[in-house]
Amino acid sequence: MTHGGKDLDPELAVGAPKALDHLCEPCRAHFDAVRALLDDLGLRYEVDNRIVRGLDYYTRTTFEFYVAGRRGQQQALGGGGRYDGLVELLGGPATPGIGFGIGIDRTVLAAAEQGVTAAAGAPLLVVVGTDPEALAPRLKVAGALRGAGLRVRVDGSPRKLGRQLESAAKLGARYAILVDPLLSSERVILRDLQASEQREIALDDVAASLG
């Protein structure tokens, strides 16, 4: 357990009330939705009732990133959380927000240990969805494409498809991958943003078709 970079005695937290036992209904629903999405994507996580972030404008979920099997503040790659009320606190309109900070040196070392290299340049592909509310399928498709060695960005917004495609073009992407609930989970629509042409294709064939 840490606060402001200092280690605290874990025994101080024994018997202390847990925040998760006192969530309001909207916060409980939000937290359950976050966990459901992580479960759906098969991402490992651990609920830590003792996590303390040093900035008090966080709202709802806070988190820290670790290499699997490692613990302790000095092993964290980074962390952050939601701060939905921050812009409004500073005099702006009510605006949802989320952010995080990363220890660059720790992240580079961890990537080198695991043989991970970062793709350079603009994303080759942007994954969008015909159903604006269906985020998990987009994230799954993006994960598969990254595993095939492609530079991929996900549009995680609930915007309509046209707005998602406009954003993909502005990012400089050559292609968009359309995830459509009417197709099987193994098939997507590959759209050439420059030629304004598209075709249905098997997800496993995307990388080869771009080569």
Short mmCIF file of C-alpha atoms in Angstrom, two decimals:
data_model
loop_
_atom_site.label_atom_id
_atom_site.label_comp_id
_atom_site.label_asym_id
_atom_site.label_seq_id
_atom_site.Cartn_x
_atom_site.Cartn_y
_atom_site.Cartn_z
CA MET A 1 0.00 0.00 0.00
CA THR A 2 1.44 3.37 -0.97
CA HIS A 3 0.58 7.02 -0.86
CA GLY A 4 2.65 9.78 -2.39
CA GLY A 5 5.48 7.33 -3.05
CA LYS A 6 5.82 6.26 0.62
CA ASP A 7 5.22 2.74 1.88
CA LEU A 8 2.55 2.37 4.55
CA ASP A 9 2.31 -0.41 7.10
CA PRO A 10 -0.23 -2.96 5.73
CA GLU A 11 -1.36 -3.68 9.29
CA LEU A 12 -2.87 -0.20 9.45
CA ALA A 13 -5.45 -1.30 6.89
CA VAL A 14 -6.51 -4.45 8.72
CA GLY A 15 -10.14 -4.10 9.71
CA ALA A 16 -10.53 -0.74 7.95
CA PRO A 17 -13.73 -0.21 5.90
CA LYS A 18 -13.43 -1.15 2.24
CA ALA A 19 -14.51 1.42 -0.34
CA LEU A 20 -16.05 -1.32 -2.49
CA ASP A 21 -18.52 -2.07 0.30
CA HIS A 22 -19.86 1.49 0.20
CA LEU A 23 -20.30 2.32 -3.49
CA CYS A 24 -23.37 4.21 -4.67
CA GLU A 25 -25.49 2.44 -7.26
CA PRO A 26 -24.12 4.33 -10.31
CA CYS A 27 -20.53 3.70 -9.16
CA ARG A 28 -21.29 0.04 -8.51
CA ALA A 29 -22.80 -0.33 -11.99
CA HIS A 30 -19.77 1.38 -13.55
CA PHE A 31 -17.29 -0.80 -11.68
CA ASP A 32 -19.19 -3.96 -12.58
CA ALA A 33 -19.19 -2.88 -16.24
CA VAL A 34 -15.41 -2.34 -16.17
CA ARG A 35 -14.83 -5.79 -14.70
CA ALA A 36 -17.25 -7.40 -17.15
CA LEU A 37 -15.34 -5.87 -20.08
CA LEU A 38 -12.01 -7.10 -18.70
CA ASP A 39 -13.46 -10.57 -18.21
CA ASP A 40 -14.89 -10.57 -21.73
CA LEU A 41 -11.47 -9.69 -23.15
CA GLY A 42 -9.69 -12.29 -21.04
CA LEU A 43 -7.48 -9.68 -19.36
CA ARG A 44 -6.02 -10.58 -15.99
CA TYR A 45 -6.64 -8.20 -13.09
CA GLU A 46 -6.77 -8.14 -9.33
CA VAL A 47 -9.12 -6.00 -7.25
CA ASP A 48 -6.97 -4.23 -4.66
CA ASN A 49 -8.89 -2.70 -1.77
CA ARG A 50 -5.70 -1.02 -0.53
CA ILE A 51 -4.70 0.87 -3.67
CA VAL A 52 -4.17 4.58 -3.00
CA ARG A 53 -3.50 7.09 -5.75
CA GLY A 54 -1.93 10.39 -4.77
CA LEU A 55 -4.34 12.71 -6.67
CA ASP A 56 -7.69 13.39 -5.04
CA TYR A 57 -9.55 14.40 -8.22
CA TYR A 58 -9.88 10.77 -9.30
CA THR A 59 -13.42 9.45 -9.54
CA ARG A 60 -14.63 5.85 -9.68
CA THR A 61 -12.06 3.35 -10.96
CA THR A 62 -8.33 3.78 -10.37
CA PHE A 63 -5.74 1.28 -11.55
CA GLU A 64 -2.07 0.34 -11.73
CA PHE A 65 -0.20 -1.72 -14.36
CA TYR A 66 2.20 -4.52 -13.46
CA VAL A 67 4.11 -7.20 -15.27
CA ALA A 68 2.37 -10.46 -14.33
CA GLY A 69 3.69 -11.85 -11.05
CA ARG A 70 5.29 -8.62 -9.84
CA ARG A 71 4.08 -6.51 -6.94
CA GLY A 72 5.01 -3.41 -5.00
CA GLN A 73 5.15 0.27 -5.81
CA GLN A 74 8.65 0.04 -7.26
CA GLN A 75 7.48 -2.61 -9.74
CA ALA A 76 4.45 -0.73 -11.12
CA LEU A 77 4.78 0.25 -14.77
CA GLY A 78 2.23 3.03 -14.30
CA GLY A 79 -1.19 3.90 -13.02
CA GLY A 80 -4.10 6.27 -13.28
CA GLY A 81 -7.86 6.48 -13.18
CA ARG A 82 -10.98 8.38 -14.11
CA TYR A 83 -11.37 12.09 -13.36
CA ASP A 84 -14.79 12.90 -14.72
CA GLY A 85 -15.17 16.02 -12.59
CA LEU A 86 -11.78 17.63 -13.21
CA VAL A 87 -12.64 19.84 -16.19
CA GLU A 88 -15.76 21.09 -14.43
CA LEU A 89 -13.72 21.77 -11.28
CA LEU A 90 -11.45 24.01 -13.35
CA GLY A 91 -14.41 25.99 -14.70
CA GLY A 92 -15.16 24.05 -17.89
CA PRO A 93 -18.19 22.00 -18.93
CA ALA A 94 -18.91 18.59 -17.44
CA THR A 95 -16.53 16.33 -19.37
CA PRO A 96 -15.70 12.64 -18.85
CA GLY A 97 -12.00 11.93 -18.55
CA ILE A 98 -9.48 9.18 -17.95
CA GLY A 99 -5.71 9.19 -17.91
CA PHE A 100 -2.58 7.50 -16.65
CA GLY A 101 1.11 8.01 -16.18
CA ILE A 102 3.79 5.50 -17.21
CA GLY A 103 7.33 4.95 -15.99
CA ILE A 104 9.12 5.03 -19.34
CA ASP A 105 12.29 3.34 -18.10
CA ARG A 106 10.40 0.49 -16.41
CA THR A 107 8.18 0.02 -19.45
CA VAL A 108 11.14 -0.09 -21.86
CA LEU A 109 12.95 -2.61 -19.66
CA ALA A 110 9.83 -4.78 -19.34
CA ALA A 111 9.27 -4.66 -23.11
CA ALA A 112 12.90 -5.65 -23.75
CA GLU A 113 12.58 -8.58 -21.33
CA GLN A 114 9.55 -9.84 -23.23
CA GLY A 115 10.88 -9.13 -26.71
CA VAL A 116 8.19 -6.53 -27.45
CA THR A 117 8.81 -3.77 -29.98
CA ALA A 118 6.56 -0.78 -30.58
CA ALA A 119 5.22 -0.12 -34.06
CA ALA A 120 6.30 3.29 -35.36
CA GLY A 121 4.30 5.80 -37.37
CA ALA A 122 0.60 6.38 -37.92
CA PRO A 123 -1.77 3.45 -37.45
CA LEU A 124 -2.16 1.35 -40.56
CA LEU A 125 -5.60 0.23 -39.40
CA VAL A 126 -8.31 1.74 -37.23
CA VAL A 127 -10.90 -0.66 -35.84
CA VAL A 128 -14.40 0.83 -35.84
CA GLY A 129 -17.84 -0.59 -35.16
CA THR A 130 -21.20 -0.46 -36.87
CA ASP A 131 -22.73 -0.79 -33.38
CA PRO A 132 -21.41 2.26 -31.50
CA GLU A 133 -22.14 0.73 -28.10
CA ALA A 134 -20.35 -2.60 -28.71
CA LEU A 135 -16.79 -1.96 -27.53
CA ALA A 136 -15.62 -5.46 -26.55
CA PRO A 137 -15.77 -6.89 -30.11
CA ARG A 138 -13.66 -4.00 -31.41
CA LEU A 139 -11.04 -4.54 -28.71
CA LYS A 140 -10.91 -8.27 -29.43
CA VAL A 141 -10.39 -7.67 -33.16
CA ALA A 142 -7.69 -5.08 -32.45
CA GLY A 143 -5.88 -7.52 -30.17
CA ALA A 144 -5.89 -10.20 -32.89
CA LEU A 145 -4.55 -7.76 -35.49
CA ARG A 146 -1.81 -6.52 -33.19
CA GLY A 147 -0.88 -10.13 -32.57
CA ALA A 148 -0.40 -10.42 -36.33
CA GLY A 149 2.12 -7.57 -36.20
CA LEU A 150 -0.08 -4.75 -37.55
CA ARG A 151 -0.18 -1.14 -36.36
CA VAL A 152 -3.69 -0.78 -34.98
CA ARG A 153 -5.77 1.83 -33.19
CA VAL A 154 -9.25 1.27 -31.77
CA ASP A 155 -12.01 3.84 -31.89
CA GLY A 156 -13.54 3.28 -28.47
CA SER A 157 -16.11 6.05 -28.72
CA PRO A 158 -19.89 5.60 -28.93
CA ARG A 159 -20.00 7.79 -32.05
CA LYS A 160 -21.85 6.78 -35.19
CA LEU A 161 -19.91 4.86 -37.83
CA GLY A 162 -19.52 7.85 -40.15
CA ARG A 163 -17.83 9.90 -37.42
CA GLN A 164 -15.55 6.99 -36.57
CA LEU A 165 -14.46 6.69 -40.20
CA GLU A 166 -13.84 10.44 -40.43
CA SER A 167 -11.61 10.24 -37.37
CA ALA A 168 -9.70 7.26 -38.81
CA ALA A 169 -8.97 9.21 -41.99
CA LYS A 170 -7.74 12.22 -39.99
CA LEU A 171 -5.34 9.96 -38.10
CA GLY A 172 -3.72 9.06 -41.41
CA ALA A 173 -4.79 5.42 -41.40
CA ARG A 174 -4.91 3.67 -44.76
CA TYR A 175 -7.57 1.15 -43.78
CA ALA A 176 -10.48 0.75 -41.39
CA ILE A 177 -11.68 -2.56 -40.05
CA LEU A 178 -15.45 -2.54 -39.54
CA VAL A 179 -16.75 -4.85 -36.83
CA ASP A 180 -20.38 -5.71 -37.59
CA PRO A 181 -22.60 -7.74 -35.21
CA LEU A 182 -24.38 -9.16 -38.26
CA LEU A 183 -21.17 -10.99 -39.24
CA SER A 184 -19.59 -13.91 -37.41
CA SER A 185 -16.84 -13.08 -34.93
CA GLU A 186 -14.28 -14.45 -37.41
CA ARG A 187 -15.17 -12.05 -40.23
CA VAL A 188 -14.81 -8.28 -40.63
CA ILE A 189 -15.15 -5.63 -43.33
CA LEU A 190 -11.89 -4.19 -44.66
CA ARG A 191 -12.35 -0.64 -45.94
CA ASP A 192 -9.74 1.19 -48.00
CA LEU A 193 -10.08 4.77 -46.78
CA GLN A 194 -8.25 6.22 -49.77
CA ALA A 195 -10.14 4.33 -52.47
CA SER A 196 -13.46 4.31 -50.57
CA GLU A 197 -13.80 0.60 -51.30
CA GLN A 198 -14.60 -2.21 -48.91
CA ARG A 199 -15.04 -5.96 -48.82
CA GLU A 200 -15.85 -8.68 -46.33
CA ILE A 201 -12.86 -10.74 -45.28
CA ALA A 202 -11.85 -13.35 -42.73
CA LEU A 203 -10.12 -11.80 -39.73
CA ASP A 204 -7.20 -14.23 -40.08
CA ASP A 205 -6.66 -13.08 -43.68
CA VAL A 206 -6.36 -9.34 -42.97
CA ALA A 207 -2.59 -9.24 -42.46
CA ALA A 208 -1.88 -11.29 -45.61
CA SER A 209 -4.25 -9.21 -47.73
CA LEU A 210 -2.36 -6.03 -46.85
CA GLY A 211 1.02 -7.47 -47.71
#
